[in-house]
Amino acid sequence: MRTPIVVLSNNDGCVISRTSEAKALGIKMGAPYFQIRNDLKRWGVVAFSSNYALYGDMSARVMSIIESLVPAVEVYSIDEAFADLTGIPGALEPIGREIRRRVLRDAGIPVGVGIAGTKTLAKLANYAAKRWQKQTGGVVDIRDPVRRDKLLKATEVGEVWGVGRRMNEHLNALGIKTAWDLAQSDAWSLRKQFSVVIEKTVRELRGTPCLELDEADPPKQEICCSRMFGNRLTSIEPIREAVASYAARAAEKLRRQSSLCKRVRVGIRTGMFNPNQPRYANGALCELPYPTDDTRVITAAAIAGLDRIYRDGYAYSKAEVLLVDLCQRGEYSDDLFASVQPESSERLMGVMDQINGRWGRGTLRPGRVPVAPEWGMRREMMSQSFTTRIDQLWAVHSN
């Protein structure tokens, strides 16, 4: 018998992921951990805190394996990707099985592979590959219209990609119960009644591609780093540490997309739902001396903003750093008399990113950013970081 497992959100707040065994016990997504803690122990459920570094590393490994086997890949989320198989000769199911075999061998993660002519149908095929894994071997190809229609008739409309709970209720009220019913519906009428999204879904279910493969995400127009503290903070110094840490993380993301930032917004707030504690929330917009991606400049501005809005006498629960007014290098006109980012800053940030990329985030960091802060998230049940921390590598002993 397999052990049921749940993963918890920030500060071990609520359930955000469940294994099939946990779902079978009736554990709801979003259930507050403090309310179901005793039930989980009684049922033998193992709870883990979120381990973002591990998840990100394993996701990158899986995606790199897939990218080595197909012409083009769109990474859709941390655990999903679309692959373009156009131009690959012969049967495609063996390609799907090779992807599944390589990911399991090299990353240790079982995956499902769905093959179809549109993104929506591929998601549906992937759903079938995971639901009927024993019968399908984890790979389902529904490019054949007969197989496609059989699956559409066997699938509830709520399982279709993009059909949320409320849309499911609306469609059920119209007598649309299965994916097949949706595919046979009048796409234009549904567009007028709901949105263009549901129209595209109908056409994709019929085999007409409406959603292109996006190989690269466009640069973000804003970058935010925000966290709840592991405990309430009543003095400014640990909040300064948190803001410095968030600013450094946001600057890393900024450099990753080769953008520069002109303004920084810093915000803090107390818990807003405790009637017995005074409430306070405020933010400050800080102008930077020039468009920059320098962690030091961004951090100094954010801390200066924090000093302006901080007030004694409150128990703070959260801070955020938001980078706004972003631009790509070469997309803005320099003022002849304005300061510009020194080349030495660019070289320093490049070296820091290279070191952290090779030896792990935080290897080289601003002095204000602590290693184990008191304000860090509560993650008392976190799994070991087997692939991202050298002191937590698996040990193999032989006699």
Short mmCIF file of C-alpha atoms in Angstrom, two decimals:
data_model
loop_
_atom_site.label_atom_id
_atom_site.label_comp_id
_atom_site.label_asym_id
_atom_site.label_seq_id
_atom_site.Cartn_x
_atom_site.Cartn_y
_atom_site.Cartn_z
CA MET A 1 0.00 0.00 0.00
CA ARG A 2 1.33 3.44 -0.96
CA THR A 3 1.56 6.19 1.65
CA PRO A 4 -0.79 9.16 1.12
CA ILE A 5 1.13 12.47 0.95
CA VAL A 6 0.14 16.14 1.01
CA VAL A 7 2.27 19.23 0.43
CA LEU A 8 1.58 22.45 2.35
CA SER A 9 1.70 26.10 1.30
CA ASN A 10 3.91 28.86 2.69
CA ASN A 11 4.30 28.71 6.47
CA ASP A 12 2.61 25.28 6.43
CA GLY A 13 -0.73 27.01 5.97
CA CYS A 14 -2.93 24.78 3.81
CA VAL A 15 -2.89 21.80 1.46
CA ILE A 16 -1.74 22.72 -2.07
CA SER A 17 -0.93 19.28 -3.50
CA ARG A 18 -2.18 15.75 -2.86
CA THR A 19 -1.30 12.28 -4.08
CA SER A 20 -4.13 10.13 -5.41
CA GLU A 21 -4.13 8.20 -2.13
CA ALA A 22 -4.66 11.45 -0.20
CA LYS A 23 -7.45 12.50 -2.55
CA ALA A 24 -9.16 9.16 -1.97
CA LEU A 25 -9.31 9.98 1.75
CA GLY A 26 -11.38 13.08 0.97
CA ILE A 27 -8.66 15.63 1.75
CA LYS A 28 -9.66 18.88 0.03
CA MET A 29 -7.37 21.22 -1.85
CA GLY A 30 -6.82 24.32 0.26
CA ALA A 31 -7.77 22.64 3.53
CA PRO A 32 -6.11 24.51 6.47
CA TYR A 33 -3.43 22.30 7.98
CA PHE A 34 -4.21 23.24 11.59
CA GLN A 35 -7.79 22.02 11.10
CA ILE A 36 -6.92 18.60 9.65
CA ARG A 37 -3.60 17.90 11.41
CA ASN A 38 -5.08 15.26 13.73
CA ASP A 39 -7.04 13.61 10.91
CA LEU A 40 -3.87 13.31 8.82
CA LYS A 41 -2.07 11.56 11.67
CA ARG A 42 -4.98 9.19 12.20
CA TRP A 43 -5.13 8.30 8.51
CA GLY A 44 -1.37 7.84 8.20
CA VAL A 45 -0.94 10.80 5.83
CA VAL A 46 2.56 12.29 5.59
CA ALA A 47 2.66 16.09 5.26
CA PHE A 48 5.60 17.97 3.75
CA SER A 49 6.42 21.66 3.74
CA SER A 50 7.02 23.28 0.35
CA ASN A 51 10.58 22.88 -0.93
CA TYR A 52 10.73 25.31 -3.83
CA ALA A 53 14.43 24.91 -4.56
CA LEU A 54 14.05 21.15 -4.95
CA TYR A 55 10.92 21.48 -7.09
CA GLY A 56 12.54 24.05 -9.36
CA ASP A 57 15.67 21.96 -9.82
CA MET A 58 13.75 18.78 -10.62
CA SER A 59 11.52 20.69 -13.04
CA ALA A 60 14.57 22.06 -14.86
CA ARG A 61 16.02 18.55 -15.13
CA VAL A 62 12.81 17.13 -16.57
CA MET A 63 12.41 19.97 -19.07
CA SER A 64 16.02 19.68 -20.25
CA ILE A 65 15.51 15.95 -20.90
CA ILE A 66 12.39 16.63 -22.95
CA GLU A 67 14.12 19.44 -24.87
CA SER A 68 16.89 17.03 -25.87
CA LEU A 69 14.40 14.70 -27.55
CA VAL A 70 12.04 17.00 -29.50
CA PRO A 71 12.38 19.95 -31.92
CA ALA A 72 10.69 22.59 -29.71
CA VAL A 73 9.23 22.84 -26.19
CA GLU A 74 6.96 25.29 -24.40
CA VAL A 75 7.36 24.99 -20.63
CA TYR A 76 3.78 25.58 -19.49
CA SER A 77 4.27 25.22 -15.73
CA ILE A 78 6.63 23.66 -13.23
CA ASP A 79 5.35 20.17 -14.10
CA GLU A 80 3.89 20.52 -17.61
CA ALA A 81 5.25 21.17 -21.07
CA PHE A 82 4.04 21.12 -24.66
CA ALA A 83 6.37 19.62 -27.28
CA ASP A 84 6.17 20.25 -31.03
CA LEU A 85 6.62 16.96 -32.89
CA THR A 86 6.14 18.45 -36.35
CA GLY A 87 8.47 16.91 -38.91
CA ILE A 88 9.34 13.79 -36.92
CA PRO A 89 8.91 10.84 -39.32
CA GLY A 90 7.10 7.62 -38.46
CA ALA A 91 4.88 6.76 -35.51
CA LEU A 92 4.87 9.23 -32.61
CA GLU A 93 3.85 6.89 -29.79
CA PRO A 94 7.38 5.41 -29.58
CA ILE A 95 8.69 8.98 -29.18
CA GLY A 96 6.29 9.47 -26.28
CA ARG A 97 7.44 6.24 -24.67
CA GLU A 98 11.09 7.24 -25.08
CA ILE A 99 10.39 10.59 -23.40
CA ARG A 100 8.69 8.80 -20.54
CA ARG A 101 11.52 6.25 -20.22
CA ARG A 102 14.29 8.86 -20.27
CA VAL A 103 12.61 11.14 -17.73
CA LEU A 104 12.04 8.20 -15.38
CA ARG A 105 15.61 6.96 -15.82
CA ASP A 106 17.42 10.29 -15.57
CA ALA A 107 15.17 12.23 -13.17
CA GLY A 108 13.33 9.44 -11.34
CA ILE A 109 9.93 10.98 -12.05
CA PRO A 110 7.06 9.13 -13.77
CA VAL A 111 5.23 11.27 -16.32
CA GLY A 112 2.26 10.95 -18.62
CA VAL A 113 2.48 11.77 -22.34
CA GLY A 114 -0.50 12.83 -24.44
CA ILE A 115 -0.22 13.15 -28.24
CA ALA A 116 -2.77 15.01 -30.36
CA GLY A 117 -3.20 17.63 -33.05
CA THR A 118 -4.07 20.52 -30.71
CA LYS A 119 -2.99 21.66 -27.27
CA THR A 120 -6.42 21.06 -25.72
CA LEU A 121 -6.61 17.53 -27.12
CA ALA A 122 -3.01 16.84 -26.02
CA LYS A 123 -3.97 17.85 -22.46
CA LEU A 124 -6.95 15.52 -22.68
CA ALA A 125 -4.75 12.67 -23.94
CA ASN A 126 -2.35 13.33 -21.07
CA TYR A 127 -5.28 13.13 -18.64
CA ALA A 128 -6.15 9.71 -20.09
CA ALA A 129 -2.51 8.57 -19.93
CA LYS A 130 -2.41 9.31 -16.19
CA ARG A 131 -5.91 8.04 -15.35
CA TRP A 132 -5.57 4.73 -17.19
CA GLN A 133 -1.83 4.28 -16.72
CA LYS A 134 -1.90 0.47 -16.47
CA GLN A 135 -3.82 0.08 -19.70
CA THR A 136 -1.93 2.75 -21.66
CA GLY A 137 1.57 2.53 -20.22
CA GLY A 138 1.42 6.27 -19.58
CA VAL A 139 1.27 7.29 -23.28
CA VAL A 140 -1.90 8.04 -25.26
CA ASP A 141 -2.06 9.10 -28.92
CA ILE A 142 -5.51 10.36 -30.03
CA ARG A 143 -4.65 11.73 -33.47
CA ASP A 144 -6.89 9.02 -34.90
CA PRO A 145 -10.45 10.49 -34.99
CA VAL A 146 -12.02 7.26 -33.72
CA ARG A 147 -9.78 7.15 -30.63
CA ARG A 148 -10.25 10.89 -30.12
CA ASP A 149 -14.05 10.68 -30.17
CA LYS A 150 -14.05 7.67 -27.84
CA LEU A 151 -12.05 9.62 -25.27
CA LEU A 152 -14.21 12.74 -25.68
CA LYS A 153 -17.34 10.71 -24.93
CA ALA A 154 -15.74 9.09 -21.86
CA THR A 155 -14.51 12.36 -20.31
CA GLU A 156 -16.56 14.74 -18.18
CA VAL A 157 -16.54 18.30 -19.48
CA GLY A 158 -15.01 19.53 -16.22
CA GLU A 159 -11.79 17.69 -17.12
CA VAL A 160 -11.28 19.76 -20.28
CA TRP A 161 -8.38 22.21 -20.11
CA GLY A 162 -9.71 25.70 -19.36
CA VAL A 163 -13.12 24.60 -18.05
CA GLY A 164 -13.13 25.68 -14.41
CA ARG A 165 -15.69 24.91 -11.72
CA ARG A 166 -18.03 27.79 -12.55
CA MET A 167 -17.82 27.21 -16.31
CA ASN A 168 -18.51 23.52 -15.66
CA GLU A 169 -21.70 24.46 -13.82
CA HIS A 170 -22.81 26.76 -16.67
CA LEU A 171 -22.13 24.10 -19.29
CA ASN A 172 -23.93 21.40 -17.28
CA ALA A 173 -26.96 23.69 -17.06
CA LEU A 174 -26.96 23.81 -20.88
CA GLY A 175 -26.90 20.00 -21.03
CA ILE A 176 -23.19 19.83 -21.90
CA LYS A 177 -21.95 17.00 -19.71
CA THR A 178 -19.00 15.51 -21.58
CA ALA A 179 -16.09 16.72 -23.67
CA TRP A 180 -17.92 15.23 -26.66
CA ASP A 181 -20.99 17.37 -25.93
CA LEU A 182 -18.78 20.45 -25.82
CA ALA A 183 -17.07 19.56 -29.10
CA GLN A 184 -20.50 19.24 -30.80
CA SER A 185 -21.76 22.58 -29.45
CA ASP A 186 -22.07 25.73 -31.54
CA ALA A 187 -18.78 27.53 -30.96
CA TRP A 188 -20.06 30.97 -32.00
CA SER A 189 -23.05 30.81 -29.64
CA LEU A 190 -20.81 29.84 -26.72
CA ARG A 191 -18.48 32.72 -27.59
CA LYS A 192 -21.36 35.21 -27.44
CA GLN A 193 -22.66 33.72 -24.18
CA PHE A 194 -19.29 33.29 -22.43
CA SER A 195 -16.00 34.27 -24.09
CA VAL A 196 -13.64 33.70 -26.98
CA VAL A 197 -11.70 31.27 -24.77
CA ILE A 198 -14.52 28.71 -24.73
CA GLU A 199 -14.95 29.13 -28.49
CA LYS A 200 -11.28 28.25 -29.03
CA THR A 201 -11.67 25.27 -26.69
CA VAL A 202 -14.55 23.91 -28.79
CA ARG A 203 -12.59 24.30 -32.02
CA GLU A 204 -9.50 22.69 -30.50
CA LEU A 205 -11.59 19.71 -29.35
CA ARG A 206 -12.69 19.31 -32.96
CA GLY A 207 -9.05 19.20 -34.07
CA THR A 208 -8.56 22.79 -35.28
CA PRO A 209 -5.42 24.34 -33.69
CA CYS A 210 -6.16 27.75 -32.14
CA LEU A 211 -3.34 27.96 -29.60
CA GLU A 212 0.21 28.30 -30.88
CA LEU A 213 3.28 26.86 -29.20
CA ASP A 214 5.01 29.61 -27.21
CA GLU A 215 8.69 28.75 -27.09
CA ALA A 216 9.74 31.79 -25.03
CA ASP A 217 7.84 33.93 -22.56
CA PRO A 218 7.90 37.67 -23.23
CA PRO A 219 9.73 39.76 -20.62
CA LYS A 220 7.58 40.57 -17.62
CA GLN A 221 6.44 44.15 -17.20
CA GLU A 222 6.65 43.92 -13.40
CA ILE A 223 8.62 41.67 -11.09
CA CYS A 224 7.46 41.02 -7.54
CA CYS A 225 9.00 39.16 -4.62
CA SER A 226 6.68 38.85 -1.64
CA ARG A 227 6.54 36.48 1.33
CA MET A 228 4.69 36.05 4.59
CA PHE A 229 7.07 36.05 7.53
CA GLY A 230 7.42 32.87 9.55
CA ASN A 231 6.41 34.87 12.63
CA ARG A 232 5.20 38.39 13.37
CA LEU A 233 7.98 41.01 13.41
CA THR A 234 7.83 43.98 15.77
CA SER A 235 11.16 45.70 15.02
CA ILE A 236 12.53 47.16 11.82
CA GLU A 237 15.90 45.39 11.56
CA PRO A 238 14.61 41.90 10.62
CA ILE A 239 12.17 43.55 8.20
CA ARG A 240 15.14 45.33 6.59
CA GLU A 241 16.79 41.93 6.19
CA ALA A 242 13.64 40.55 4.57
CA VAL A 243 13.30 43.50 2.19
CA ALA A 244 17.00 43.19 1.24
CA SER A 245 16.49 39.49 0.56
CA TYR A 246 13.39 40.10 -1.58
CA ALA A 247 15.13 42.91 -3.49
CA ALA A 248 18.09 40.63 -4.25
CA ARG A 249 15.78 37.89 -5.52
CA ALA A 250 13.79 40.33 -7.68
CA ALA A 251 17.03 41.71 -9.15
CA GLU A 252 18.11 38.17 -10.10
CA LYS A 253 14.84 37.72 -12.00
CA LEU A 254 15.34 41.12 -13.62
CA ARG A 255 18.78 40.18 -14.94
CA ARG A 256 17.54 36.80 -16.09
CA GLN A 257 15.22 38.48 -18.61
CA SER A 258 17.86 41.13 -19.48
CA SER A 259 15.71 44.01 -18.24
CA LEU A 260 16.45 47.20 -16.35
CA CYS A 261 14.31 48.81 -13.65
CA LYS A 262 13.52 52.49 -13.18
CA ARG A 263 11.39 52.37 -10.02
CA VAL A 264 10.93 50.15 -6.96
CA ARG A 265 7.86 49.86 -4.77
CA VAL A 266 8.24 48.45 -1.26
CA GLY A 267 5.29 47.54 0.93
CA ILE A 268 4.65 46.14 4.42
CA ARG A 269 1.54 45.12 6.27
CA THR A 270 0.32 43.52 9.46
CA GLY A 271 -2.02 40.55 9.66
CA MET A 272 -5.34 41.89 8.41
CA PHE A 273 -7.73 39.33 9.91
CA ASN A 274 -7.02 39.45 13.65
CA PRO A 275 -9.53 41.84 15.28
CA ASN A 276 -7.47 41.98 18.48
CA GLN A 277 -4.36 43.46 16.86
CA PRO A 278 -3.90 46.95 15.34
CA ARG A 279 -3.72 46.92 11.55
CA TYR A 280 -1.41 48.85 9.29
CA ALA A 281 -0.43 48.65 5.63
CA ASN A 282 1.59 51.06 3.55
CA GLY A 283 3.84 51.26 0.54
CA ALA A 284 6.37 53.63 -1.00
CA LEU A 285 7.47 54.17 -4.59
CA CYS A 286 11.20 54.80 -4.92
CA GLU A 287 12.89 56.40 -7.93
CA LEU A 288 16.20 54.89 -8.99
CA PRO A 289 19.09 57.12 -10.09
CA TYR A 290 19.16 55.40 -13.50
CA PRO A 291 17.70 52.28 -15.17
CA THR A 292 19.54 49.46 -13.44
CA ASP A 293 19.70 45.77 -12.62
CA ASP A 294 22.27 46.26 -9.84
CA THR A 295 21.18 44.45 -6.68
CA ARG A 296 22.95 47.02 -4.50
CA VAL A 297 21.16 50.02 -6.00
CA ILE A 298 17.75 48.32 -5.94
CA THR A 299 18.23 47.12 -2.37
CA ALA A 300 19.32 50.55 -1.10
CA ALA A 301 16.24 52.15 -2.65
CA ALA A 302 13.89 49.52 -1.21
CA ILE A 303 15.32 49.88 2.31
CA ALA A 304 15.10 53.68 2.08
CA GLY A 305 11.43 53.28 1.16
CA LEU A 306 10.89 50.89 4.05
CA ASP A 307 12.37 53.40 6.50
CA ARG A 308 9.83 55.98 5.28
CA ILE A 309 6.76 53.81 5.85
CA TYR A 310 7.72 51.74 8.90
CA ARG A 311 5.82 52.55 12.11
CA ASP A 312 6.53 51.25 15.61
CA GLY A 313 3.87 49.44 17.60
CA TYR A 314 2.71 46.95 14.99
CA ALA A 315 3.28 43.23 14.45
CA TYR A 316 4.17 42.91 10.78
CA SER A 317 3.33 39.77 8.83
CA LYS A 318 4.47 40.47 5.27
CA ALA A 319 6.71 42.59 3.05
CA GLU A 320 7.02 42.87 -0.70
CA VAL A 321 9.37 44.38 -3.25
CA LEU A 322 7.93 45.24 -6.67
CA LEU A 323 10.08 46.29 -9.61
CA VAL A 324 8.12 48.52 -11.99
CA ASP A 325 8.68 50.62 -15.10
CA LEU A 326 10.88 47.94 -16.65
CA CYS A 327 12.62 48.28 -20.00
CA GLN A 328 14.87 46.15 -22.13
CA ARG A 329 18.45 47.19 -22.75
CA GLY A 330 18.59 49.53 -25.74
CA GLU A 331 14.86 50.30 -25.60
CA TYR A 332 15.16 53.62 -23.78
CA SER A 333 16.83 56.91 -24.66
CA ASP A 334 19.52 58.13 -22.30
CA ASP A 335 19.31 61.68 -21.05
CA LEU A 336 22.53 63.39 -22.12
CA PHE A 337 23.07 64.72 -18.59
CA ALA A 338 21.62 61.77 -16.63
CA SER A 339 23.67 59.17 -14.78
CA VAL A 340 23.90 55.71 -16.28
CA GLN A 341 24.72 52.34 -14.79
CA PRO A 342 28.51 51.89 -14.66
CA GLU A 343 30.05 49.05 -16.64
CA SER A 344 31.67 47.86 -13.41
CA SER A 345 28.18 47.19 -11.99
CA GLU A 346 27.29 45.03 -14.96
CA ARG A 347 30.51 43.04 -14.63
CA LEU A 348 30.00 42.56 -10.88
CA MET A 349 26.40 41.41 -11.25
CA GLY A 350 27.46 39.02 -14.02
CA VAL A 351 30.13 37.45 -11.82
CA MET A 352 27.70 37.12 -8.92
CA ASP A 353 25.11 35.40 -11.10
CA GLN A 354 27.73 33.02 -12.49
CA ILE A 355 28.90 32.02 -9.01
CA ASN A 356 25.35 31.53 -7.74
CA GLY A 357 24.40 29.65 -10.88
CA ARG A 358 27.25 27.20 -10.37
CA TRP A 359 27.30 26.83 -6.59
CA GLY A 360 23.69 27.57 -5.65
CA ARG A 361 21.60 30.65 -4.92
CA GLY A 362 22.90 32.70 -2.02
CA THR A 363 26.51 31.55 -2.31
CA LEU A 364 27.41 35.17 -3.02
CA ARG A 365 24.89 37.62 -1.61
CA PRO A 366 24.60 41.13 -0.14
CA GLY A 367 25.78 41.42 3.47
CA ARG A 368 22.29 42.40 4.60
CA VAL A 369 20.86 39.02 3.53
CA PRO A 370 21.25 36.41 6.33
CA VAL A 371 21.70 32.68 5.80
CA ALA A 372 19.03 31.49 8.25
CA PRO A 373 16.78 34.44 9.07
CA GLU A 374 14.41 34.46 12.03
CA TRP A 375 11.68 35.80 9.73
CA GLY A 376 11.95 32.91 7.25
CA MET A 377 8.94 30.83 6.36
CA ARG A 378 7.87 28.08 8.72
CA ARG A 379 8.76 24.84 6.97
CA GLU A 380 9.06 22.38 9.81
CA MET A 381 8.26 19.33 7.68
CA MET A 382 10.39 20.05 4.62
CA SER A 383 11.91 17.15 2.75
CA GLN A 384 15.64 17.02 2.20
CA SER A 385 16.99 18.99 -0.76
CA PHE A 386 18.62 15.99 -2.37
CA THR A 387 19.66 17.78 -5.57
CA THR A 388 20.26 21.36 -4.43
CA ARG A 389 22.27 21.08 -1.20
CA ILE A 390 25.54 19.24 -1.04
CA ASP A 391 25.10 18.49 2.69
CA GLN A 392 21.83 16.67 1.94
CA LEU A 393 22.95 14.40 -0.87
CA TRP A 394 21.95 10.77 -0.64
CA ALA A 395 24.68 8.68 0.95
CA VAL A 396 25.39 5.24 -0.53
CA HIS A 397 27.10 2.71 1.75
CA SER A 398 28.55 -0.59 0.58
CA ASN A 399 29.97 -3.44 2.60
#
